[in-house]
Amino acid sequence: MGAGIGGVGDLSAFRVYAQGIKTIMRKRIMRKIIVCLLFCSATGPLALARDFEGSYAVYGAGGENCLLYTASMKKGGKEQDYFTDWSIGYLTAFNVIMPSTYDVLGETEFSATQSWLQRRCEKYPNELFITAVIRLTEVLHPMRYQSSLKKPAQQGKGQKKPAREKPARKKPARKKPVQKKAVQKKTAGERK
């Protein structure tokens, strides 16, 4: 009776199989935790790709100061396009390079990121534009889409908490408060 279908032999084989699955799952979870910890430690104030001195090469508009960015946004035209196009390229590269990132903007409108950068650059006019954009991605990262299913990132253990300063978002229209009506219970005789 022990070796047949539904017998004791099948139960012990199932237990061995279940133990194997548990071991595999534990290893996968540990790998994910290690990757998450490495990612979180690397996405602090310093960016990932830097040399041994903490320096990196900057091309294009990223090397300009925020004062020039602010002036170009007010002026418009090609100067504005120069910074806007550069920031679009930076955000696209961020999506490509960062793990578990489909879209760093998440539900945030691009125009809201431009407003955020404008405020940041007005506050720190001598800061390099790339530094302002890096700060923007630090703010956006916890709200990113992790996959093309467009679900926001889940705030879990090991993830950085969102920075205090957030890009402006469109506020949803306020709904009128719903007044709850008192419901009276009817007795069995009143229901008929």
Short mmCIF file of N, CA and C in Angstrom, two decimals:
data_model
loop_
_atom_site.label_atom_id
_atom_site.label_comp_id
_atom_site.label_asym_id
_atom_site.label_seq_id
_atom_site.Cartn_x
_atom_site.Cartn_y
_atom_site.Cartn_z
N MET A 1 0.82 -1.20 0.00
CA MET A 1 0.00 0.00 0.00
C MET A 1 0.86 1.26 0.00
N GLY A 2 2.13 1.14 0.40
CA GLY A 2 2.98 2.31 0.53
C GLY A 2 3.48 2.86 -0.78
N ALA A 3 3.58 2.06 -1.84
CA ALA A 3 4.17 2.54 -3.07
C ALA A 3 3.15 2.95 -4.12
N GLY A 4 1.90 2.72 -3.90
CA GLY A 4 0.88 3.01 -4.90
C GLY A 4 0.50 4.47 -4.96
N ILE A 5 -0.43 4.77 -5.83
CA ILE A 5 -0.91 6.14 -5.97
C ILE A 5 -1.63 6.53 -4.69
N GLY A 6 -1.26 7.64 -4.15
CA GLY A 6 -1.90 8.14 -2.93
C GLY A 6 -1.37 7.47 -1.68
N GLY A 7 -0.36 6.63 -1.82
CA GLY A 7 0.20 5.94 -0.67
C GLY A 7 1.24 6.77 0.05
N VAL A 8 1.88 6.15 1.04
CA VAL A 8 2.89 6.82 1.86
C VAL A 8 4.10 7.21 1.03
N GLY A 9 4.48 6.39 0.06
CA GLY A 9 5.64 6.68 -0.79
C GLY A 9 5.47 7.99 -1.54
N ASP A 10 4.26 8.25 -2.05
CA ASP A 10 3.98 9.49 -2.75
C ASP A 10 4.10 10.68 -1.82
N LEU A 11 3.68 10.51 -0.58
CA LEU A 11 3.73 11.59 0.40
C LEU A 11 5.17 11.96 0.73
N SER A 12 6.04 10.96 0.91
CA SER A 12 7.44 11.27 1.22
C SER A 12 8.13 11.90 0.01
N ALA A 13 7.80 11.46 -1.18
CA ALA A 13 8.38 12.07 -2.38
C ALA A 13 7.93 13.52 -2.50
N PHE A 14 6.68 13.78 -2.15
CA PHE A 14 6.17 15.15 -2.18
C PHE A 14 6.92 16.02 -1.17
N ARG A 15 7.19 15.46 0.02
CA ARG A 15 7.92 16.22 1.04
C ARG A 15 9.32 16.58 0.56
N VAL A 16 10.01 15.63 -0.07
CA VAL A 16 11.35 15.90 -0.62
C VAL A 16 11.26 16.99 -1.68
N TYR A 17 10.27 16.88 -2.55
CA TYR A 17 10.06 17.88 -3.60
C TYR A 17 9.79 19.26 -2.99
N ALA A 18 8.92 19.30 -1.97
CA ALA A 18 8.58 20.57 -1.31
C ALA A 18 9.81 21.18 -0.64
N GLN A 19 10.65 20.35 -0.01
CA GLN A 19 11.87 20.86 0.62
C GLN A 19 12.79 21.47 -0.44
N GLY A 20 12.89 20.81 -1.59
CA GLY A 20 13.72 21.33 -2.68
C GLY A 20 13.21 22.68 -3.16
N ILE A 21 11.91 22.80 -3.30
CA ILE A 21 11.30 24.07 -3.72
C ILE A 21 11.58 25.15 -2.69
N LYS A 22 11.44 24.82 -1.40
CA LYS A 22 11.70 25.80 -0.34
C LYS A 22 13.15 26.28 -0.40
N THR A 23 14.08 25.36 -0.63
CA THR A 23 15.50 25.73 -0.71
C THR A 23 15.74 26.67 -1.89
N ILE A 24 15.16 26.35 -3.02
CA ILE A 24 15.30 27.20 -4.21
C ILE A 24 14.72 28.58 -3.95
N MET A 25 13.54 28.63 -3.33
CA MET A 25 12.89 29.91 -3.05
C MET A 25 13.73 30.74 -2.08
N ARG A 26 14.30 30.09 -1.06
CA ARG A 26 15.14 30.82 -0.11
C ARG A 26 16.34 31.44 -0.82
N LYS A 27 16.97 30.66 -1.71
CA LYS A 27 18.12 31.18 -2.45
C LYS A 27 17.72 32.37 -3.31
N ARG A 28 16.58 32.28 -3.97
CA ARG A 28 16.11 33.39 -4.81
C ARG A 28 15.83 34.63 -3.98
N ILE A 29 15.19 34.42 -2.84
CA ILE A 29 14.89 35.56 -1.96
C ILE A 29 16.18 36.19 -1.46
N MET A 30 17.14 35.37 -1.07
CA MET A 30 18.43 35.91 -0.59
C MET A 30 19.12 36.69 -1.71
N ARG A 31 19.09 36.17 -2.94
CA ARG A 31 19.70 36.90 -4.05
C ARG A 31 19.03 38.26 -4.24
N LYS A 32 17.70 38.27 -4.16
CA LYS A 32 16.97 39.52 -4.33
C LYS A 32 17.30 40.50 -3.21
N ILE A 33 17.43 39.99 -2.00
CA ILE A 33 17.77 40.86 -0.87
C ILE A 33 19.17 41.44 -1.06
N ILE A 34 20.11 40.61 -1.48
CA ILE A 34 21.48 41.09 -1.70
C ILE A 34 21.51 42.14 -2.80
N VAL A 35 20.83 41.88 -3.91
CA VAL A 35 20.77 42.85 -5.00
C VAL A 35 20.14 44.15 -4.52
N CYS A 36 19.06 44.04 -3.77
CA CYS A 36 18.37 45.22 -3.25
C CYS A 36 19.29 46.02 -2.32
N LEU A 37 20.00 45.33 -1.43
CA LEU A 37 20.92 46.02 -0.52
C LEU A 37 22.05 46.70 -1.28
N LEU A 38 22.60 46.00 -2.27
CA LEU A 38 23.65 46.62 -3.08
C LEU A 38 23.12 47.84 -3.82
N PHE A 39 21.92 47.71 -4.37
CA PHE A 39 21.32 48.82 -5.10
C PHE A 39 21.09 50.01 -4.18
N CYS A 40 20.53 49.74 -3.00
CA CYS A 40 20.23 50.84 -2.06
C CYS A 40 21.50 51.53 -1.58
N SER A 41 22.54 50.75 -1.36
CA SER A 41 23.79 51.38 -0.90
C SER A 41 24.44 52.19 -2.02
N ALA A 42 24.17 51.81 -3.26
CA ALA A 42 24.80 52.51 -4.39
C ALA A 42 24.02 53.73 -4.85
N THR A 43 22.76 53.84 -4.51
CA THR A 43 21.96 54.96 -5.01
C THR A 43 21.83 56.09 -4.00
N GLY A 44 22.80 56.22 -3.15
CA GLY A 44 22.82 57.32 -2.20
C GLY A 44 23.23 58.60 -2.90
N PRO A 45 23.90 59.49 -2.19
CA PRO A 45 24.30 60.75 -2.80
C PRO A 45 25.29 60.58 -3.95
N LEU A 46 26.03 59.50 -3.95
CA LEU A 46 26.99 59.27 -5.04
C LEU A 46 26.35 58.39 -6.11
N ALA A 47 26.59 58.71 -7.35
CA ALA A 47 26.05 57.90 -8.44
C ALA A 47 26.88 56.63 -8.60
N LEU A 48 26.35 55.66 -9.35
CA LEU A 48 27.02 54.38 -9.52
C LEU A 48 28.32 54.49 -10.32
N ALA A 49 28.29 55.15 -11.45
CA ALA A 49 29.43 55.13 -12.36
C ALA A 49 30.35 56.32 -12.12
N ARG A 50 31.33 56.12 -11.26
CA ARG A 50 32.31 57.16 -10.98
C ARG A 50 33.68 56.51 -10.90
N ASP A 51 34.71 57.31 -11.06
CA ASP A 51 36.05 56.75 -10.95
C ASP A 51 36.46 56.68 -9.48
N PHE A 52 37.71 56.28 -9.24
CA PHE A 52 38.18 56.10 -7.86
C PHE A 52 38.19 57.40 -7.07
N GLU A 53 38.17 58.53 -7.73
CA GLU A 53 38.14 59.82 -7.04
C GLU A 53 36.72 60.36 -6.87
N GLY A 54 35.73 59.61 -7.36
CA GLY A 54 34.34 60.05 -7.26
C GLY A 54 33.95 61.01 -8.36
N SER A 55 34.73 61.07 -9.43
CA SER A 55 34.46 61.98 -10.54
C SER A 55 33.88 61.23 -11.74
N TYR A 56 33.27 61.98 -12.63
CA TYR A 56 32.72 61.41 -13.85
C TYR A 56 32.69 62.51 -14.91
N ALA A 57 32.72 62.10 -16.19
CA ALA A 57 32.68 63.05 -17.30
C ALA A 57 31.23 63.44 -17.56
N VAL A 58 31.02 64.71 -17.85
CA VAL A 58 29.68 65.23 -18.14
C VAL A 58 29.72 65.87 -19.52
N TYR A 59 28.74 65.53 -20.35
CA TYR A 59 28.67 66.08 -21.70
C TYR A 59 27.41 66.93 -21.84
N GLY A 60 27.47 67.89 -22.72
CA GLY A 60 26.29 68.68 -23.07
C GLY A 60 25.77 69.55 -21.95
N ALA A 61 24.46 69.69 -21.91
CA ALA A 61 23.79 70.61 -20.98
C ALA A 61 24.03 70.25 -19.52
N GLY A 62 24.33 69.00 -19.22
CA GLY A 62 24.58 68.60 -17.84
C GLY A 62 25.75 69.33 -17.21
N GLY A 63 26.69 69.78 -18.03
CA GLY A 63 27.85 70.50 -17.54
C GLY A 63 27.62 71.99 -17.32
N GLU A 64 26.45 72.47 -17.70
CA GLU A 64 26.12 73.90 -17.51
C GLU A 64 25.59 74.11 -16.10
N ASN A 65 25.63 75.38 -15.64
CA ASN A 65 25.08 75.63 -14.31
C ASN A 65 23.58 75.90 -14.38
N CYS A 66 22.95 75.82 -13.23
CA CYS A 66 21.49 75.99 -13.15
C CYS A 66 21.03 77.39 -13.53
N LEU A 67 21.88 78.37 -13.34
CA LEU A 67 21.53 79.75 -13.70
C LEU A 67 21.23 79.83 -15.20
N LEU A 68 22.07 79.16 -16.00
CA LEU A 68 21.86 79.13 -17.45
C LEU A 68 20.58 78.37 -17.80
N TYR A 69 20.31 77.30 -17.07
CA TYR A 69 19.07 76.54 -17.29
C TYR A 69 17.85 77.42 -17.04
N THR A 70 17.85 78.11 -15.92
CA THR A 70 16.72 78.98 -15.56
C THR A 70 16.50 80.05 -16.63
N ALA A 71 17.58 80.66 -17.09
CA ALA A 71 17.48 81.70 -18.12
C ALA A 71 16.94 81.11 -19.43
N SER A 72 17.40 79.91 -19.79
CA SER A 72 16.94 79.30 -21.05
C SER A 72 15.47 78.92 -20.99
N MET A 73 14.99 78.54 -19.82
CA MET A 73 13.57 78.19 -19.68
C MET A 73 12.69 79.43 -19.84
N LYS A 74 13.19 80.56 -19.38
CA LYS A 74 12.43 81.81 -19.53
C LYS A 74 12.46 82.31 -20.97
N LYS A 75 13.62 82.11 -21.62
CA LYS A 75 13.80 82.59 -22.99
C LYS A 75 13.07 81.70 -24.00
N GLY A 76 13.14 80.39 -23.79
CA GLY A 76 12.51 79.45 -24.72
C GLY A 76 13.38 79.19 -25.93
N GLY A 77 12.82 78.59 -26.95
CA GLY A 77 13.53 78.35 -28.20
C GLY A 77 14.59 77.26 -28.10
N LYS A 78 15.67 77.43 -28.89
CA LYS A 78 16.72 76.41 -28.97
C LYS A 78 17.44 76.21 -27.64
N GLU A 79 17.61 77.29 -26.88
CA GLU A 79 18.28 77.17 -25.59
C GLU A 79 17.48 76.27 -24.65
N GLN A 80 16.16 76.45 -24.65
CA GLN A 80 15.29 75.61 -23.82
C GLN A 80 15.34 74.16 -24.30
N ASP A 81 15.28 73.97 -25.62
CA ASP A 81 15.33 72.63 -26.19
C ASP A 81 16.63 71.91 -25.81
N TYR A 82 17.72 72.65 -25.75
CA TYR A 82 19.03 72.10 -25.40
C TYR A 82 18.96 71.39 -24.05
N PHE A 83 18.40 72.04 -23.05
CA PHE A 83 18.29 71.46 -21.71
C PHE A 83 17.19 70.39 -21.64
N THR A 84 16.07 70.64 -22.29
CA THR A 84 14.96 69.68 -22.26
C THR A 84 15.38 68.37 -22.93
N ASP A 85 16.00 68.47 -24.10
CA ASP A 85 16.44 67.27 -24.81
C ASP A 85 17.48 66.50 -24.00
N TRP A 86 18.39 67.24 -23.36
CA TRP A 86 19.41 66.59 -22.55
C TRP A 86 18.77 65.84 -21.38
N SER A 87 17.81 66.47 -20.71
CA SER A 87 17.17 65.81 -19.56
C SER A 87 16.36 64.60 -20.00
N ILE A 88 15.73 64.65 -21.18
CA ILE A 88 15.01 63.49 -21.72
C ILE A 88 16.00 62.35 -21.96
N GLY A 89 17.15 62.67 -22.52
CA GLY A 89 18.18 61.65 -22.74
C GLY A 89 18.68 61.05 -21.44
N TYR A 90 18.87 61.89 -20.44
CA TYR A 90 19.34 61.41 -19.14
C TYR A 90 18.32 60.46 -18.52
N LEU A 91 17.04 60.85 -18.55
CA LEU A 91 16.00 60.01 -17.96
C LEU A 91 15.86 58.68 -18.71
N THR A 92 16.01 58.72 -20.03
CA THR A 92 15.97 57.49 -20.82
C THR A 92 17.13 56.58 -20.46
N ALA A 93 18.33 57.15 -20.35
CA ALA A 93 19.50 56.36 -19.96
C ALA A 93 19.31 55.78 -18.56
N PHE A 94 18.72 56.54 -17.67
CA PHE A 94 18.43 56.07 -16.32
C PHE A 94 17.53 54.83 -16.38
N ASN A 95 16.49 54.89 -17.22
CA ASN A 95 15.58 53.75 -17.38
C ASN A 95 16.32 52.51 -17.88
N VAL A 96 17.28 52.71 -18.78
CA VAL A 96 18.02 51.60 -19.37
C VAL A 96 19.00 51.00 -18.37
N ILE A 97 19.67 51.84 -17.61
CA ILE A 97 20.77 51.39 -16.76
C ILE A 97 20.32 50.86 -15.40
N MET A 98 19.33 51.49 -14.81
CA MET A 98 18.95 51.12 -13.44
C MET A 98 18.13 49.84 -13.41
N PRO A 99 18.47 48.92 -12.51
CA PRO A 99 17.70 47.68 -12.41
C PRO A 99 16.28 47.96 -11.91
N SER A 100 15.37 47.12 -12.31
CA SER A 100 13.95 47.21 -11.91
C SER A 100 13.36 48.59 -12.19
N THR A 101 13.75 49.17 -13.31
CA THR A 101 13.21 50.47 -13.69
C THR A 101 12.76 50.42 -15.14
N TYR A 102 11.45 50.52 -15.34
CA TYR A 102 10.90 50.64 -16.69
C TYR A 102 10.77 52.11 -17.05
N ASP A 103 10.21 52.89 -16.11
CA ASP A 103 10.01 54.33 -16.34
C ASP A 103 10.18 55.06 -15.01
N VAL A 104 11.27 55.80 -14.89
CA VAL A 104 11.55 56.51 -13.64
C VAL A 104 10.48 57.56 -13.33
N LEU A 105 9.81 58.07 -14.35
CA LEU A 105 8.77 59.07 -14.11
C LEU A 105 7.54 58.48 -13.44
N GLY A 106 7.28 57.20 -13.66
CA GLY A 106 6.07 56.61 -13.07
C GLY A 106 4.85 57.36 -13.55
N GLU A 107 4.04 57.84 -12.62
CA GLU A 107 2.83 58.57 -12.96
C GLU A 107 3.07 60.07 -13.08
N THR A 108 4.30 60.51 -12.87
CA THR A 108 4.63 61.93 -12.91
C THR A 108 4.70 62.42 -14.36
N GLU A 109 4.08 63.53 -14.64
CA GLU A 109 4.12 64.15 -15.97
C GLU A 109 5.51 64.77 -16.18
N PHE A 110 5.99 64.73 -17.43
CA PHE A 110 7.29 65.32 -17.72
C PHE A 110 7.31 66.81 -17.42
N SER A 111 6.20 67.48 -17.68
CA SER A 111 6.12 68.92 -17.40
C SER A 111 6.31 69.20 -15.91
N ALA A 112 5.86 68.29 -15.06
CA ALA A 112 6.05 68.45 -13.61
C ALA A 112 7.53 68.32 -13.24
N THR A 113 8.26 67.47 -13.96
CA THR A 113 9.69 67.35 -13.68
C THR A 113 10.42 68.62 -14.09
N GLN A 114 9.97 69.23 -15.19
CA GLN A 114 10.59 70.49 -15.62
C GLN A 114 10.33 71.60 -14.60
N SER A 115 9.14 71.62 -14.04
CA SER A 115 8.83 72.61 -13.00
C SER A 115 9.68 72.37 -11.76
N TRP A 116 9.87 71.10 -11.41
CA TRP A 116 10.71 70.75 -10.26
C TRP A 116 12.15 71.22 -10.48
N LEU A 117 12.65 70.94 -11.69
CA LEU A 117 14.02 71.37 -12.02
C LEU A 117 14.14 72.89 -11.99
N GLN A 118 13.11 73.57 -12.47
CA GLN A 118 13.10 75.05 -12.46
C GLN A 118 13.23 75.56 -11.02
N ARG A 119 12.42 74.99 -10.12
CA ARG A 119 12.48 75.41 -8.71
C ARG A 119 13.84 75.07 -8.09
N ARG A 120 14.34 73.90 -8.39
CA ARG A 120 15.64 73.48 -7.85
C ARG A 120 16.74 74.43 -8.33
N CYS A 121 16.73 74.74 -9.61
CA CYS A 121 17.77 75.60 -10.17
C CYS A 121 17.65 77.04 -9.69
N GLU A 122 16.45 77.49 -9.41
CA GLU A 122 16.29 78.83 -8.84
C GLU A 122 16.85 78.87 -7.42
N LYS A 123 16.70 77.76 -6.71
CA LYS A 123 17.19 77.68 -5.34
C LYS A 123 18.72 77.52 -5.29
N TYR A 124 19.29 76.79 -6.25
CA TYR A 124 20.74 76.54 -6.30
C TYR A 124 21.28 76.94 -7.68
N PRO A 125 21.39 78.23 -7.97
CA PRO A 125 21.78 78.68 -9.31
C PRO A 125 23.20 78.29 -9.73
N ASN A 126 24.11 78.06 -8.80
CA ASN A 126 25.48 77.71 -9.15
C ASN A 126 25.71 76.21 -9.26
N GLU A 127 24.69 75.43 -8.98
CA GLU A 127 24.79 73.98 -9.06
C GLU A 127 24.82 73.56 -10.53
N LEU A 128 25.56 72.49 -10.86
CA LEU A 128 25.54 71.97 -12.22
C LEU A 128 24.15 71.40 -12.51
N PHE A 129 23.74 71.52 -13.76
CA PHE A 129 22.42 71.01 -14.16
C PHE A 129 22.33 69.50 -13.93
N ILE A 130 23.42 68.77 -14.17
CA ILE A 130 23.39 67.32 -13.95
C ILE A 130 23.10 66.99 -12.50
N THR A 131 23.60 67.80 -11.58
CA THR A 131 23.35 67.56 -10.15
C THR A 131 21.87 67.72 -9.85
N ALA A 132 21.25 68.72 -10.43
CA ALA A 132 19.81 68.92 -10.24
C ALA A 132 19.02 67.73 -10.80
N VAL A 133 19.42 67.22 -11.95
CA VAL A 133 18.72 66.09 -12.57
C VAL A 133 18.95 64.82 -11.74
N ILE A 134 20.14 64.65 -11.20
CA ILE A 134 20.40 63.50 -10.32
C ILE A 134 19.48 63.57 -9.10
N ARG A 135 19.36 64.75 -8.52
CA ARG A 135 18.47 64.91 -7.36
C ARG A 135 17.02 64.59 -7.75
N LEU A 136 16.63 65.00 -8.95
CA LEU A 136 15.28 64.70 -9.45
C LEU A 136 15.07 63.18 -9.51
N THR A 137 16.04 62.45 -10.05
CA THR A 137 15.88 60.99 -10.15
C THR A 137 15.85 60.34 -8.77
N GLU A 138 16.56 60.91 -7.81
CA GLU A 138 16.50 60.38 -6.44
C GLU A 138 15.10 60.55 -5.86
N VAL A 139 14.45 61.65 -6.20
CA VAL A 139 13.08 61.89 -5.72
C VAL A 139 12.10 60.97 -6.45
N LEU A 140 12.29 60.80 -7.75
CA LEU A 140 11.35 60.01 -8.56
C LEU A 140 11.50 58.51 -8.38
N HIS A 141 12.70 58.04 -8.08
CA HIS A 141 12.99 56.60 -8.08
C HIS A 141 11.99 55.76 -7.28
N PRO A 142 11.63 56.14 -6.06
CA PRO A 142 10.67 55.31 -5.32
C PRO A 142 9.28 55.24 -5.95
N MET A 143 8.96 56.18 -6.85
CA MET A 143 7.63 56.22 -7.48
C MET A 143 7.67 55.69 -8.91
N ARG A 144 8.78 55.10 -9.32
CA ARG A 144 8.97 54.65 -10.70
C ARG A 144 8.07 53.46 -11.03
N TYR A 145 7.92 53.21 -12.34
CA TYR A 145 7.31 51.97 -12.80
C TYR A 145 8.44 50.97 -12.91
N GLN A 146 8.26 49.80 -12.30
CA GLN A 146 9.31 48.79 -12.35
C GLN A 146 9.19 47.90 -13.58
N SER A 147 8.04 47.88 -14.22
CA SER A 147 7.87 47.05 -15.41
C SER A 147 6.92 47.75 -16.38
N SER A 148 6.80 47.18 -17.56
CA SER A 148 5.92 47.77 -18.57
C SER A 148 4.45 47.60 -18.19
N LEU A 149 4.16 46.88 -17.12
CA LEU A 149 2.78 46.76 -16.63
C LEU A 149 2.34 48.05 -15.96
N LYS A 150 3.29 48.96 -15.78
CA LYS A 150 3.06 50.30 -15.24
C LYS A 150 2.45 50.28 -13.85
N LYS A 151 3.03 49.46 -13.00
CA LYS A 151 2.64 49.44 -11.60
C LYS A 151 3.72 50.18 -10.83
N PRO A 152 3.35 51.07 -9.92
CA PRO A 152 4.36 51.80 -9.15
C PRO A 152 5.21 50.86 -8.31
N ALA A 153 6.42 51.29 -8.01
CA ALA A 153 7.32 50.50 -7.19
C ALA A 153 6.71 50.28 -5.82
N GLN A 154 6.91 49.11 -5.27
CA GLN A 154 6.39 48.79 -3.95
C GLN A 154 7.41 49.23 -2.92
N GLN A 155 6.96 49.90 -1.90
CA GLN A 155 7.85 50.34 -0.82
C GLN A 155 8.03 49.14 0.10
N GLY A 156 9.18 48.51 0.05
CA GLY A 156 9.42 47.33 0.87
C GLY A 156 10.68 47.47 1.70
N LYS A 157 11.02 46.38 2.37
CA LYS A 157 12.21 46.40 3.20
C LYS A 157 13.43 46.58 2.31
N GLY A 158 14.37 47.36 2.76
CA GLY A 158 15.61 47.57 2.03
C GLY A 158 15.53 48.67 1.00
N GLN A 159 14.34 49.21 0.74
CA GLN A 159 14.24 50.29 -0.23
C GLN A 159 14.37 51.62 0.48
N LYS A 160 14.95 52.54 -0.23
CA LYS A 160 15.09 53.89 0.29
C LYS A 160 13.73 54.56 0.41
N LYS A 161 13.54 55.30 1.48
CA LYS A 161 12.30 56.07 1.61
C LYS A 161 12.36 57.25 0.66
N PRO A 162 11.22 57.69 0.11
CA PRO A 162 11.23 58.82 -0.82
C PRO A 162 11.78 60.07 -0.15
N ALA A 163 12.48 60.86 -0.93
CA ALA A 163 12.99 62.14 -0.43
C ALA A 163 11.82 63.04 -0.09
N ARG A 164 12.08 64.03 0.74
CA ARG A 164 10.99 64.92 1.18
C ARG A 164 10.43 65.75 0.04
N GLU A 165 11.29 66.23 -0.80
CA GLU A 165 10.86 67.12 -1.88
C GLU A 165 10.37 66.29 -3.05
N LYS A 166 9.14 66.50 -3.47
CA LYS A 166 8.55 65.74 -4.56
C LYS A 166 8.19 66.67 -5.70
N PRO A 167 8.24 66.15 -6.95
CA PRO A 167 7.81 66.98 -8.08
C PRO A 167 6.33 67.29 -7.97
N ALA A 168 5.96 68.43 -8.50
CA ALA A 168 4.55 68.82 -8.46
C ALA A 168 3.73 67.87 -9.32
N ARG A 169 2.57 67.51 -8.84
CA ARG A 169 1.66 66.65 -9.61
C ARG A 169 0.34 67.36 -9.74
N LYS A 170 -0.41 66.95 -10.73
CA LYS A 170 -1.74 67.52 -10.89
C LYS A 170 -2.61 67.00 -9.75
N LYS A 171 -3.33 67.91 -9.14
CA LYS A 171 -4.21 67.51 -8.05
C LYS A 171 -5.54 67.05 -8.64
N PRO A 172 -6.04 65.90 -8.16
CA PRO A 172 -7.33 65.44 -8.68
C PRO A 172 -8.44 66.37 -8.20
N ALA A 173 -9.50 66.43 -9.00
CA ALA A 173 -10.64 67.28 -8.63
C ALA A 173 -11.24 66.75 -7.34
N ARG A 174 -11.62 67.67 -6.47
CA ARG A 174 -12.19 67.27 -5.18
C ARG A 174 -13.61 66.75 -5.38
N LYS A 175 -13.87 65.68 -4.70
CA LYS A 175 -15.23 65.13 -4.73
C LYS A 175 -16.01 65.74 -3.58
N LYS A 176 -17.29 65.91 -3.81
CA LYS A 176 -18.13 66.44 -2.74
C LYS A 176 -18.27 65.36 -1.67
N PRO A 177 -18.24 65.77 -0.41
CA PRO A 177 -18.37 64.77 0.65
C PRO A 177 -19.73 64.08 0.58
N VAL A 178 -19.70 62.79 0.77
CA VAL A 178 -20.92 62.01 0.73
C VAL A 178 -21.47 61.93 2.15
N GLN A 179 -22.72 62.31 2.29
CA GLN A 179 -23.35 62.24 3.60
C GLN A 179 -24.00 60.87 3.75
N LYS A 180 -23.66 60.23 4.84
CA LYS A 180 -24.22 58.90 5.08
C LYS A 180 -25.60 59.05 5.70
N LYS A 181 -26.52 58.27 5.18
CA LYS A 181 -27.88 58.29 5.71
C LYS A 181 -28.01 57.20 6.76
N ALA A 182 -28.75 57.49 7.78
CA ALA A 182 -28.99 56.50 8.82
C ALA A 182 -29.89 55.41 8.26
N VAL A 183 -29.54 54.19 8.50
CA VAL A 183 -30.32 53.06 8.02
C VAL A 183 -31.02 52.44 9.22
N GLN A 184 -32.31 52.30 9.10
CA GLN A 184 -33.07 51.68 10.18
C GLN A 184 -33.31 50.22 9.83
N LYS A 185 -33.12 49.38 10.83
CA LYS A 185 -33.37 47.96 10.61
C LYS A 185 -34.86 47.70 10.77
N LYS A 186 -35.37 46.92 9.86
CA LYS A 186 -36.79 46.57 9.92
C LYS A 186 -36.94 45.23 10.62
N THR A 187 -37.99 45.13 11.35
CA THR A 187 -38.28 43.85 12.01
C THR A 187 -38.89 42.91 11.00
N ALA A 188 -38.99 41.67 11.36
CA ALA A 188 -39.52 40.65 10.44
C ALA A 188 -40.94 41.00 10.00
N GLY A 189 -41.75 41.59 10.87
CA GLY A 189 -43.12 41.95 10.53
C GLY A 189 -43.20 43.12 9.57
N GLU A 190 -42.24 44.06 9.61
CA GLU A 190 -42.26 45.25 8.76
C GLU A 190 -41.77 44.95 7.35
N ARG A 191 -40.99 43.91 7.16
CA ARG A 191 -40.42 43.59 5.85
C ARG A 191 -41.49 43.13 4.86
N LYS A 192 -42.56 42.59 5.30
CA LYS A 192 -43.61 42.05 4.41
C LYS A 192 -44.40 43.10 3.78
#
